[in-house]
Amino acid sequence: MRKLTRFKNLILGIAMFVFALILLIWPEFGTPAIMLVYGIALVIYGIYSLIFFCTMAIHMVGGKRIFYRSILLLDLGVFMLCAFKGSERLILLYLLLLLAAMGALDLVRALEFRKAGAPWKFRAIVGAACIVIAITGFIYRSDPNTLVYIFCLGLFCASISKIVSVFRKTAVIYIPE
């Protein structure tokens, strides 16, 4: 990881941690704040990914995948912003589904890392924790404040994972000529 990427991930991890603390302090404002922040973040990342596609990824192998991902992220972000006045429970269930998908992807990546001989245990633990938190959220879906608390746990888990990844040493492999 480059130093700029490490700094960006550290700032993002700290911001996620602070956002989760704010949501724990004021859970009654949790659902609109979650929808607004995640919607804006998805739209911004979708636009960034679309610009990356137009400038570089169009010439890369797998560039169409980046294009489809950027369109999907833009759609999800616009959906979150449009559903801002909609049902709180529906949006929180949608966010719990995203948390479960993130946990499943972490588990799959941990299995790939295990096959490659790379460190995989931390990623597997984070993925399993995200899935358990999402399942707990589905069990307690009747109370919006409880869903906000459970979502904060998932956010704490993701922020700690980002912060730990910043301080992990990356292996550098030199290929002799």
Coordinates of N, CA and C in Angstrom, one line a residue:
M1 N 0.8 -1.2 0.0 CA 0.0 0.0 0.0 C 0.9 1.2 0.0
R2 N 0.5 2.2 -0.8 CA 1.3 3.4 -0.8 C 1.0 4.3 0.4
K3 N 1.8 5.3 0.7 CA 1.6 6.1 1.9 C 0.3 6.9 1.8
L4 N 0.0 7.4 0.6 CA -1.3 8.1 0.4 C -2.5 7.2 0.6
T5 N -2.4 6.0 0.2 CA -3.5 5.1 0.4 C -3.7 4.7 1.8
R6 N -2.5 4.6 2.5 CA -2.6 4.3 4.0 C -3.2 5.5 4.7
F7 N -2.8 6.7 4.4 CA -3.4 7.9 5.0 C -4.9 8.0 4.8
K8 N -5.3 7.7 3.5 CA -6.7 7.8 3.2 C -7.5 6.7 3.9
N9 N -7.0 5.5 4.0 CA -7.7 4.5 4.8 C -7.7 4.8 6.3
L10 N -6.7 5.4 6.8 CA -6.7 5.8 8.2 C -7.7 6.8 8.5
I11 N -7.8 7.9 7.6 CA -8.8 8.9 7.8 C -10.2 8.3 7.7
L12 N -10.4 7.5 6.7 CA -11.7 6.8 6.5 C -12.1 6.0 7.7
G13 N -11.1 5.2 8.2 CA -11.4 4.4 9.4 C -11.7 5.2 10.6
I14 N -11.0 6.3 10.8 CA -11.3 7.1 12.0 C -12.7 7.8 11.8
A15 N -13.0 8.3 10.6 CA -14.3 8.9 10.3 C -15.4 7.9 10.6
M16 N -15.2 6.7 10.1 CA -16.3 5.6 10.4 C -16.4 5.4 11.9
F17 N -15.4 5.4 12.6 CA -15.4 5.1 14.1 C -16.1 6.3 14.8
V18 N -15.8 7.5 14.4 CA -16.5 8.7 15.0 C -17.9 8.7 14.6
F19 N -18.3 8.4 13.4 CA -19.7 8.4 12.9 C -20.5 7.3 13.8
A20 N -19.9 6.2 14.0 CA -20.5 5.2 14.8 C -20.7 5.6 16.3
L21 N -19.7 6.4 16.8 CA -19.9 6.9 18.2 C -21.0 7.9 18.2
I22 N -21.1 8.8 17.2 CA -22.2 9.8 17.2 C -23.5 9.1 17.1
L23 N -23.6 8.0 16.3 CA -24.9 7.3 16.2 C -25.2 6.6 17.5
L24 N -24.2 6.2 18.2 CA -24.5 5.6 19.6 C -25.0 6.6 20.6
I25 N -24.5 7.8 20.5 CA -25.0 8.9 21.4 C -26.4 9.3 21.1
W26 N -26.7 9.5 19.8 CA -28.0 10.0 19.4 C -28.7 9.0 18.4
P27 N -29.2 7.9 18.9 CA -29.8 6.8 18.0 C -31.1 7.3 17.4
E28 N -31.8 8.3 17.9 CA -33.0 8.7 17.3 C -32.8 9.4 15.9
F29 N -31.6 10.0 15.7 CA -31.3 10.6 14.5 C -30.5 9.6 13.6
G30 N -30.3 8.4 14.0 CA -29.5 7.4 13.4 C -29.9 7.0 12.0
T31 N -31.2 6.7 11.8 CA -31.6 6.2 10.5 C -31.5 7.3 9.4
P32 N -32.0 8.5 9.6 CA -31.7 9.5 8.5 C -30.3 9.8 8.3
A33 N -29.5 9.9 9.4 CA -28.0 10.1 9.2 C -27.4 9.0 8.4
I34 N -27.7 7.8 8.7 CA -27.1 6.6 8.0 C -27.5 6.7 6.5
M35 N -28.7 6.9 6.3 CA -29.2 7.0 4.9 C -28.5 8.1 4.1
L36 N -28.4 9.3 4.8 CA -27.8 10.4 4.1 C -26.3 10.2 3.8
V37 N -25.6 9.8 4.9 CA -24.1 9.6 4.7 C -23.8 8.5 3.7
Y38 N -24.5 7.4 3.8 CA -24.2 6.3 2.9 C -24.6 6.6 1.5
G39 N -25.7 7.3 1.3 CA -26.2 7.7 0.0 C -25.2 8.6 -0.7
I40 N -24.7 9.6 0.1 CA -23.8 10.6 -0.5 C -22.4 9.9 -0.8
A41 N -22.0 9.0 0.1 CA -20.8 8.3 -0.1 C -20.8 7.3 -1.3
L42 N -22.0 6.7 -1.5 CA -22.1 5.8 -2.7 C -22.1 6.6 -4.0
V43 N -22.8 7.7 -4.0 CA -22.8 8.6 -5.2 C -21.5 9.1 -5.5
I44 N -20.7 9.6 -4.5 CA -19.4 10.1 -4.7 C -18.5 9.0 -5.2
Y45 N -18.5 7.8 -4.6 CA -17.6 6.7 -5.0 C -18.0 6.2 -6.4
G46 N -19.3 6.2 -6.7 CA -19.8 5.9 -8.1 C -19.3 6.8 -9.1
I47 N -19.3 8.1 -8.8 CA -18.8 9.1 -9.8 C -17.3 9.0 -9.9
Y48 N -16.6 8.8 -8.8 CA -15.2 8.6 -8.9 C -14.8 7.4 -9.7
S49 N -15.6 6.3 -9.5 CA -15.3 5.1 -10.3 C -15.6 5.2 -11.8
L50 N -16.7 6.0 -12.1 CA -17.0 6.3 -13.4 C -16.0 7.1 -14.1
I51 N -15.4 8.1 -13.4 CA -14.3 8.9 -14.0 C -13.1 8.1 -14.2
F52 N -12.8 7.2 -13.2 CA -11.7 6.3 -13.4 C -11.9 5.4 -14.6
F53 N -13.1 4.9 -14.9 CA -13.4 4.1 -16.1 C -13.1 4.9 -17.3
C54 N -13.6 6.2 -17.3 CA -13.5 7.0 -18.6 C -12.0 7.4 -18.9
T55 N -11.2 7.5 -17.8 CA -9.9 7.9 -18.0 C -8.9 6.8 -18.2
M56 N -9.0 5.7 -17.5 CA -8.0 4.7 -17.5 C -8.6 3.3 -17.8
A57 N -9.7 2.9 -17.1 CA -10.1 1.5 -17.1 C -10.7 1.1 -18.5
I58 N -11.1 2.1 -19.3 CA -11.6 1.7 -20.6 C -10.6 1.0 -21.5
H59 N -9.3 1.2 -21.2 CA -8.2 0.6 -21.9 C -7.7 -0.7 -21.2
M60 N -8.3 -1.0 -20.0 CA -7.8 -2.1 -19.2 C -8.6 -3.4 -19.5
V61 N -8.0 -4.5 -19.1 CA -8.7 -5.8 -19.1 C -9.6 -5.7 -17.9
G62 N -10.9 -6.0 -18.1 CA -11.8 -6.0 -17.0 C -12.4 -4.6 -16.8
G63 N -12.2 -3.7 -17.7 CA -12.7 -2.3 -17.6 C -14.2 -2.3 -17.6
K64 N -14.9 -3.2 -18.3 CA -16.3 -3.2 -18.2 C -16.9 -3.5 -16.8
R65 N -16.1 -4.3 -16.1 CA -16.5 -4.6 -14.7 C -16.5 -3.4 -13.9
I66 N -15.5 -2.5 -14.1 CA -15.4 -1.3 -13.3 C -16.6 -0.4 -13.7
F67 N -16.9 -0.3 -15.0 CA -18.0 0.5 -15.5 C -19.3 0.0 -14.8
Y68 N -19.6 -1.3 -14.8 CA -20.8 -1.8 -14.2 C -20.9 -1.6 -12.8
R69 N -19.7 -1.7 -12.1 CA -19.7 -1.4 -10.6 C -20.0 0.1 -10.4
S70 N -19.5 1.0 -11.2 CA -19.7 2.4 -11.0 C -21.2 2.7 -11.2
I71 N -21.8 2.1 -12.2 CA -23.2 2.4 -12.4 C -24.1 1.8 -11.3
L72 N -23.7 0.6 -10.8 CA -24.4 0.0 -9.7 C -24.3 0.8 -8.4
L73 N -23.1 1.4 -8.1 CA -22.9 2.2 -7.0 C -23.7 3.5 -7.1
L74 N -23.7 4.1 -8.3 CA -24.5 5.3 -8.4 C -26.0 5.0 -8.2
D75 N -26.5 3.9 -8.7 CA -27.9 3.5 -8.5 C -28.2 3.3 -7.0
L76 N -27.3 2.6 -6.3 CA -27.5 2.3 -4.9 C -27.5 3.7 -4.1
G77 N -26.6 4.6 -4.5 CA -26.6 5.9 -3.8 C -27.8 6.7 -4.1
V78 N -28.2 6.7 -5.3 CA -29.5 7.5 -5.6 C -30.7 6.9 -4.9
F79 N -30.7 5.5 -4.9 CA -31.8 4.9 -4.1 C -31.8 5.3 -2.7
M80 N -30.6 5.3 -2.1 CA -30.6 5.7 -0.6 C -31.0 7.1 -0.4
L81 N -30.6 8.0 -1.3 CA -31.0 9.4 -1.2 C -32.5 9.6 -1.5
C82 N -33.0 8.9 -2.4 CA -34.5 9.0 -2.8 C -35.3 8.4 -1.7
A83 N -34.9 7.4 -1.0 CA -35.7 6.7 0.0 C -35.5 7.4 1.4
F84 N -34.9 8.6 1.4 CA -34.6 9.3 2.6 C -35.9 9.5 3.4
K85 N -37.0 9.8 2.8 CA -38.2 10.0 3.5 C -39.1 8.7 3.6
G86 N -38.6 7.6 3.1 CA -39.3 6.4 3.1 C -39.3 5.6 4.5
S87 N -39.5 4.4 4.4 CA -39.5 3.5 5.6 C -38.1 3.4 6.2
E88 N -38.0 3.6 7.5 CA -36.7 3.5 8.1 C -36.3 2.1 8.2
R89 N -37.3 1.2 8.5 CA -36.9 -0.2 8.7 C -36.5 -0.8 7.4
L90 N -37.1 -0.5 6.3 CA -36.7 -1.0 5.0 C -35.3 -0.6 4.7
I91 N -35.0 0.6 4.9 CA -33.6 1.1 4.6 C -32.6 0.4 5.5
L92 N -32.9 0.3 6.8 CA -32.0 -0.4 7.7 C -31.8 -1.9 7.3
L93 N -32.9 -2.5 6.9 CA -32.7 -3.9 6.4 C -31.9 -4.0 5.2
Y94 N -32.0 -3.0 4.3 CA -31.2 -2.9 3.1 C -29.7 -2.7 3.5
L95 N -29.4 -1.9 4.5 CA -28.1 -1.7 5.0 C -27.5 -2.9 5.7
L96 N -28.4 -3.7 6.4 CA -28.0 -4.9 7.0 C -27.6 -6.0 5.9
L97 N -28.4 -6.0 4.8 CA -28.0 -6.8 3.7 C -26.7 -6.5 3.1
L98 N -26.4 -5.2 3.0 CA -25.1 -4.8 2.5 C -24.0 -5.2 3.5
L99 N -24.3 -5.2 4.8 CA -23.3 -5.6 5.8 C -23.1 -7.1 5.7
A100 N -24.1 -7.9 5.5 CA -24.0 -9.3 5.3 C -23.2 -9.6 4.0
A101 N -23.4 -8.9 3.0 CA -22.7 -9.1 1.7 C -21.2 -8.8 1.9
M102 N -20.9 -7.7 2.7 CA -19.5 -7.4 3.0 C -18.9 -8.5 3.8
G103 N -19.6 -9.0 4.7 CA -19.0 -10.1 5.5 C -18.8 -11.4 4.7
A104 N -19.7 -11.7 3.8 CA -19.5 -12.8 2.9 C -18.4 -12.6 2.0
L105 N -18.2 -11.4 1.4 CA -17.0 -11.1 0.6 C -15.7 -11.3 1.3
D106 N -15.7 -10.8 2.6 CA -14.5 -11.0 3.4 C -14.2 -12.4 3.6
L107 N -15.2 -13.3 3.9 CA -15.0 -14.7 4.0 C -14.4 -15.3 2.8
V108 N -15.0 -15.0 1.6 CA -14.5 -15.5 0.4 C -13.0 -15.1 0.1
R109 N -12.7 -13.8 0.4 CA -11.4 -13.3 0.2 C -10.4 -14.0 1.2
A110 N -10.9 -14.3 2.4 CA -10.0 -15.0 3.3 C -9.7 -16.4 2.8
L111 N -10.7 -17.0 2.2 CA -10.4 -18.4 1.7 C -9.4 -18.3 0.5
E112 N -9.5 -17.2 -0.3 CA -8.6 -17.1 -1.4 C -7.2 -16.8 -0.8
F113 N -7.1 -16.0 0.2 CA -5.8 -15.7 0.8 C -5.2 -16.9 1.4
R114 N -6.1 -17.8 2.0 CA -5.6 -19.0 2.6 C -4.9 -19.9 1.6
K115 N -5.6 -20.0 0.4 CA -5.1 -20.8 -0.7 C -3.7 -20.3 -1.2
A116 N -3.6 -18.9 -1.2 CA -2.4 -18.3 -1.7 C -1.3 -18.3 -0.6
G117 N -1.6 -18.7 0.6 CA -0.6 -18.7 1.7 C -0.4 -17.4 2.3
A118 N -1.3 -16.4 2.1 CA -1.2 -15.1 2.7 C -2.0 -15.1 4.1
P119 N -1.7 -14.1 4.9 CA -2.5 -14.0 6.2 C -4.0 -13.9 6.0
W120 N -4.8 -14.7 6.5 CA -6.2 -14.8 6.2 C -7.1 -14.8 7.5
K121 N -6.5 -15.0 8.6 CA -7.4 -15.2 9.8 C -8.1 -14.0 10.3
F122 N -7.4 -12.8 10.2 CA -8.1 -11.6 10.6 C -9.3 -11.3 9.7
R123 N -9.1 -11.4 8.4 CA -10.1 -11.1 7.5 C -11.3 -12.1 7.7
A124 N -11.0 -13.4 8.0 CA -12.1 -14.3 8.2 C -12.9 -14.0 9.5
I125 N -12.2 -13.5 10.5 CA -12.8 -13.1 11.8 C -13.7 -11.9 11.5
V126 N -13.2 -10.9 10.8 CA -14.0 -9.7 10.5 C -15.3 -10.1 9.7
G127 N -15.1 -11.0 8.7 CA -16.2 -11.4 7.8 C -17.3 -12.1 8.6
A128 N -16.8 -13.0 9.5 CA -17.8 -13.8 10.3 C -18.5 -12.9 11.3
A129 N -17.8 -11.9 11.9 CA -18.4 -10.9 12.8 C -19.4 -10.1 12.1
C130 N -19.2 -9.7 10.8 CA -20.1 -8.9 10.1 C -21.4 -9.7 9.8
I131 N -21.2 -11.0 9.5 CA -22.4 -11.8 9.2 C -23.2 -12.0 10.5
V132 N -22.5 -12.2 11.6 CA -23.2 -12.4 12.9 C -24.0 -11.2 13.2
I133 N -23.4 -10.0 13.0 CA -24.0 -8.7 13.3 C -25.2 -8.5 12.4
A134 N -25.1 -8.9 11.2 CA -26.3 -8.7 10.2 C -27.4 -9.7 10.6
I135 N -27.1 -10.9 11.0 CA -28.1 -11.9 11.4 C -28.8 -11.4 12.7
T136 N -28.0 -10.8 13.7 CA -28.6 -10.2 14.9 C -29.5 -9.1 14.5
G137 N -29.1 -8.3 13.6 CA -30.0 -7.2 13.1 C -31.3 -7.6 12.5
F138 N -31.3 -8.7 11.8 CA -32.5 -9.3 11.2 C -33.4 -9.8 12.3
I139 N -32.8 -10.3 13.4 CA -33.6 -10.9 14.5 C -34.3 -9.7 15.2
Y140 N -33.6 -8.6 15.5 CA -34.2 -7.5 16.2 C -34.6 -6.3 15.3
R141 N -35.2 -6.7 14.1 CA -35.6 -5.7 13.1 C -36.8 -4.9 13.5
S142 N -37.5 -5.2 14.5 CA -38.7 -4.5 14.9 C -38.5 -3.1 15.5
D143 N -37.3 -3.0 16.2 CA -37.0 -1.7 16.8 C -35.9 -1.0 16.1
P144 N -36.3 0.2 15.5 CA -35.3 1.0 14.8 C -34.0 1.4 15.6
N145 N -34.2 1.7 16.9 CA -33.0 2.1 17.7 C -32.1 0.9 17.8
T146 N -32.6 -0.3 18.0 CA -31.8 -1.5 18.2 C -31.1 -1.7 16.9
L147 N -31.7 -1.5 15.7 CA -31.1 -1.7 14.5 C -29.9 -0.7 14.3
V148 N -30.1 0.5 14.8 CA -29.0 1.5 14.7 C -27.9 1.1 15.6
Y149 N -28.1 0.5 16.8 CA -27.0 0.0 17.6 C -26.3 -1.1 16.9
I150 N -27.0 -2.0 16.3 CA -26.4 -3.2 15.7 C -25.6 -2.7 14.5
F151 N -26.2 -1.7 13.7 CA -25.4 -1.2 12.6 C -24.1 -0.5 13.1
C152 N -24.2 0.2 14.3 CA -23.0 0.8 14.8 C -21.9 -0.3 15.1
L153 N -22.3 -1.4 15.6 CA -21.4 -2.5 15.8 C -20.7 -2.9 14.5
G154 N -21.5 -3.0 13.5 CA -20.9 -3.4 12.2 C -20.0 -2.3 11.7
L155 N -20.3 -1.0 12.0 CA -19.5 0.1 11.5 C -18.2 0.1 12.4
F156 N -18.3 -0.2 13.7 CA -17.0 -0.3 14.5 C -16.1 -1.4 13.9
C157 N -16.7 -2.6 13.6 CA -16.0 -3.7 13.1 C -15.3 -3.3 11.8
A158 N -16.0 -2.7 10.9 CA -15.4 -2.3 9.6 C -14.3 -1.2 9.8
S159 N -14.5 -0.3 10.7 CA -13.5 0.8 10.9 C -12.2 0.2 11.5
I160 N -12.4 -0.7 12.5 CA -11.2 -1.3 13.1 C -10.4 -2.1 12.1
S161 N -11.2 -2.8 11.2 CA -10.5 -3.6 10.1 C -9.7 -2.6 9.2
K162 N -10.3 -1.5 8.9 CA -9.5 -0.5 8.0 C -8.3 0.0 8.7
I163 N -8.5 0.4 10.0 CA -7.3 0.9 10.7 C -6.2 -0.1 10.9
V164 N -6.6 -1.4 11.2 CA -5.6 -2.4 11.3 C -4.8 -2.6 10.0
S165 N -5.6 -2.6 8.9 CA -4.9 -2.8 7.6 C -3.9 -1.7 7.2
V166 N -4.1 -0.5 7.8 CA -3.2 0.6 7.6 C -1.8 0.3 8.2
F167 N -1.8 -0.3 9.4 CA -0.6 -0.6 10.1 C 0.1 -1.9 9.8
R168 N -0.6 -2.7 8.9 CA 0.0 -4.0 8.6 C 1.1 -3.8 7.5
K169 N 2.2 -4.5 7.7 CA 3.2 -4.4 6.7 C 2.8 -5.1 5.4
T170 N 3.1 -4.5 4.3 CA 2.9 -5.2 3.0 C 4.2 -5.8 2.5
A171 N 4.1 -6.9 1.9 CA 5.2 -7.6 1.4 C 5.6 -7.0 0.0
V172 N 6.9 -6.7 -0.2 CA 7.4 -6.2 -1.4 C 8.1 -7.3 -2.1
I173 N 7.8 -7.6 -3.3 CA 8.4 -8.7 -4.1 C 9.1 -8.1 -5.3
Y174 N 10.4 -8.3 -5.4 CA 11.2 -7.8 -6.5 C 11.4 -9.0 -7.4
I175 N 11.2 -8.7 -8.7 CA 11.4 -9.7 -9.7 C 12.7 -9.4 -10.4
P176 N 13.7 -10.3 -10.3 CA 15.0 -10.0 -10.9 C 14.9 -10.1 -12.4
E177 N 15.7 -9.2 -13.0 CA 15.7 -9.2 -14.5 C 16.7 -10.2 -15.1

